Short mmCIF file of C-alpha atoms in Angstrom, two decimals:
data_model
loop_
_atom_site.label_atom_id
_atom_site.label_comp_id
_atom_site.label_asym_id
_atom_site.label_seq_id
_atom_site.Cartn_x
_atom_site.Cartn_y
_atom_site.Cartn_z
CA MET H 1 33.23 -5.94 0.93
CA SER H 2 33.86 -2.28 0.36
CA ILE H 3 34.29 0.52 -2.14
CA ARG H 4 36.88 3.28 -1.74
CA ILE H 5 36.22 6.78 -3.07
CA VAL H 6 39.36 7.92 -4.93
CA ARG H 7 37.90 11.20 -6.24
CA SER H 8 34.51 12.55 -5.23
CA GLY H 9 33.47 14.50 -8.29
CA LEU H 10 30.97 17.37 -8.21
CA GLN H 11 28.44 15.80 -5.83
CA VAL H 12 27.99 12.11 -5.09
CA THR H 13 25.54 11.02 -2.43
CA VAL H 14 23.92 7.84 -1.17
CA GLN H 15 20.22 7.85 -2.07
CA ASP H 16 17.20 5.58 -2.09
CA LEU H 17 13.58 6.33 -3.00
CA GLY H 18 13.09 8.79 -0.16
CA ARG H 19 12.03 9.40 3.41
CA TYR H 20 8.23 9.21 3.68
CA GLY H 21 6.20 9.99 6.79
CA SER H 22 8.36 12.73 8.34
CA GLN H 23 7.07 15.73 6.41
CA ASP H 24 5.11 16.91 9.49
CA LEU H 25 8.52 17.23 11.20
CA GLY H 26 9.85 19.40 8.37
CA VAL H 27 11.84 16.61 6.70
CA PRO H 28 11.17 16.39 2.96
CA VAL H 29 10.83 13.08 1.12
CA GLY H 30 14.08 13.65 -0.78
CA GLY H 31 15.68 10.57 -2.33
CA ALA H 32 16.92 9.99 -5.85
CA MET H 33 16.20 12.86 -8.27
CA ASP H 34 15.52 10.36 -11.08
CA ASP H 35 13.67 7.58 -9.29
CA TRP H 36 13.08 5.64 -12.53
CA SER H 37 16.83 5.37 -13.22
CA ALA H 38 17.52 4.51 -9.56
CA ARG H 39 14.90 1.74 -9.60
CA LEU H 40 16.25 0.37 -12.88
CA ALA H 41 19.86 0.27 -11.62
CA ASN H 42 18.77 -1.62 -8.50
CA LEU H 43 16.65 -4.10 -10.43
CA LEU H 44 19.53 -4.82 -12.82
CA VAL H 45 21.70 -6.07 -9.93
CA GLY H 46 18.92 -7.97 -8.15
CA ASN H 47 18.24 -5.43 -5.40
CA ALA H 48 14.85 -4.25 -4.21
CA PRO H 49 13.90 -1.09 -6.17
CA GLY H 50 14.44 1.17 -3.15
CA GLU H 51 17.87 -0.10 -2.06
CA ALA H 52 20.57 2.50 -1.30
CA LEU H 53 22.80 3.37 -4.26
CA LEU H 54 25.07 6.20 -5.40
CA GLU H 55 23.67 9.27 -7.15
CA VAL H 56 26.43 10.87 -9.25
CA THR H 57 25.88 14.47 -10.36
CA LEU H 58 27.53 15.13 -13.73
CA HIS H 59 30.98 13.49 -13.58
CA GLY H 60 34.29 13.26 -11.76
CA LEU H 61 33.67 10.28 -9.49
CA ALA H 62 36.49 7.76 -9.32
CA LEU H 63 36.23 4.73 -7.09
CA LEU H 64 37.98 1.46 -6.40
CA PHE H 65 36.20 -1.84 -5.81
CA GLU H 66 38.16 -3.64 -3.10
CA SER H 67 36.31 -6.88 -3.81
CA GLN H 68 34.21 -8.30 -6.64
CA HIS H 69 30.79 -6.68 -7.10
CA LEU H 70 27.87 -6.98 -9.48
CA VAL H 71 27.06 -3.39 -10.54
CA ALA H 72 24.93 -1.39 -12.97
CA VAL H 73 24.94 2.28 -14.01
CA THR H 74 21.84 4.03 -15.34
CA GLY H 75 20.74 7.60 -15.97
CA GLY H 76 22.83 10.12 -17.86
CA GLY H 77 25.49 12.72 -17.45
CA ALA H 78 28.57 10.53 -17.67
CA VAL H 79 30.57 8.08 -19.72
CA VAL H 80 31.61 5.29 -17.36
CA LYS H 81 34.85 3.35 -17.62
CA VAL H 82 36.15 0.41 -15.62
CA ASN H 83 39.93 0.09 -15.89
CA ASP H 84 39.84 2.53 -18.85
CA GLU H 85 37.31 0.39 -20.76
CA GLU H 86 33.92 1.99 -21.42
CA VAL H 87 31.01 0.08 -19.89
CA PRO H 88 27.47 0.23 -21.24
CA MET H 89 24.79 2.10 -19.36
CA GLY H 90 21.80 0.05 -18.31
CA ARG H 91 23.67 -3.25 -18.24
CA THR H 92 24.88 -5.44 -15.41
CA ILE H 93 28.64 -5.88 -15.16
CA VAL H 94 31.00 -7.66 -12.80
CA ALA H 95 33.59 -5.35 -11.27
CA LYS H 96 36.54 -7.51 -10.28
CA PRO H 97 38.62 -6.88 -7.15
CA TRP H 98 40.79 -3.75 -7.41
CA SER H 99 38.92 -2.50 -10.49
CA ALA H 100 38.82 1.27 -10.89
CA MET H 101 35.58 2.93 -12.08
CA ARG H 102 35.56 6.51 -13.38
CA PHE H 103 32.73 8.79 -14.48
CA HIS H 104 33.76 11.03 -17.43
CA PRO H 105 31.86 14.02 -18.91
CA HIS H 106 28.97 13.49 -21.30
CA ARG H 107 26.98 16.11 -23.20
CA ARG H 108 23.51 15.05 -22.06
CA GLY H 109 21.93 14.25 -18.75
CA MET H 110 22.93 15.33 -15.27
CA ARG H 111 22.68 12.36 -12.91
CA SER H 112 23.84 8.77 -13.06
CA TYR H 113 23.06 5.99 -10.60
CA LEU H 114 25.47 3.27 -9.53
CA ALA H 115 23.77 0.27 -7.95
CA ILE H 116 25.79 -2.46 -6.28
CA ALA H 117 24.30 -5.87 -5.56
CA GLY H 118 23.27 -5.81 -1.90
CA GLY H 119 23.14 -2.02 -1.71
CA ILE H 120 25.24 0.55 0.14
CA ASP H 121 25.38 -0.22 3.86
CA VAL H 122 24.53 2.99 5.69
CA PRO H 123 22.16 3.44 8.66
CA THR H 124 18.44 3.81 8.11
CA ILE H 125 17.26 7.13 9.55
CA MET H 126 13.54 7.91 9.65
CA GLY H 127 12.87 5.01 7.31
CA SER H 128 15.44 5.92 4.63
CA ARG H 129 19.12 5.63 3.79
CA SER H 130 19.03 8.80 1.63
CA THR H 131 21.38 11.69 2.25
CA TYR H 132 19.59 14.86 3.37
CA MET H 133 22.37 17.45 3.42
CA PRO H 134 20.60 20.41 5.11
CA ALA H 135 19.99 18.31 8.24
CA ARG H 136 23.23 16.28 7.80
CA ILE H 137 21.39 12.98 8.15
CA GLY H 138 21.29 9.77 6.16
CA GLY H 139 23.67 8.49 3.56
CA HIS H 140 27.34 8.55 4.48
CA GLN H 141 27.61 10.88 7.49
CA GLY H 142 24.84 13.10 6.09
CA ARG H 143 27.08 14.59 3.42
CA PRO H 144 28.34 14.10 -0.14
CA LEU H 145 31.11 11.55 -0.50
CA GLU H 146 34.71 12.72 -0.18
CA GLU H 147 38.06 11.39 -1.28
CA GLY H 148 39.12 8.53 0.97
CA ASP H 149 35.62 7.53 2.11
CA LEU H 150 35.13 3.79 2.42
CA LEU H 151 31.63 2.45 1.76
CA ALA H 152 30.49 -0.93 3.00
CA VAL H 153 28.19 -3.02 0.83
CA ARG H 154 25.32 -4.97 2.33
CA LYS H 155 25.28 -8.70 1.71
CA GLN H 156 23.31 -9.50 -1.42
CA ARG H 157 20.03 -11.24 -0.78
CA SER H 158 19.40 -14.37 -2.75
CA ALA H 159 16.12 -15.99 -3.72
CA LEU H 160 17.51 -19.19 -2.19
CA SER H 161 18.13 -17.54 1.20
CA ASP H 162 14.47 -16.44 1.30
CA ALA H 163 13.14 -19.98 0.85
#
């Protein structure tokens, strides 16, 4: 289950709620700039509040879902369309296989958050999956996403699998 980046936009990174406990090593907490919107997006798709998701700065991101995914977009800064149909912010939607999602300009807000059920599958470094660009750690190869990147999605946890 994966997502292909077709166009990267201004700056799109993988974020979670931050990297705590490494400040004595000079590593800031970092994480999502709007933690409320990040938490909300994750909760809408059934993830833990701190699961890895995409932080989209302004607009320009275009991606392709290679399989079906339950997704939600929160925050501001973009009008989001799936296959040229506008999708509501703050709502859960099903992105069918080979659906294209695009983030278009909006007059208010700066960051949007795209949560995918299960979360983005990137390594945990110092207790976080967040991208920290100055040190080139976390997220997807420690950098903003680029055209052609392929992101794996973690398997969605189910209440039944925890029983």
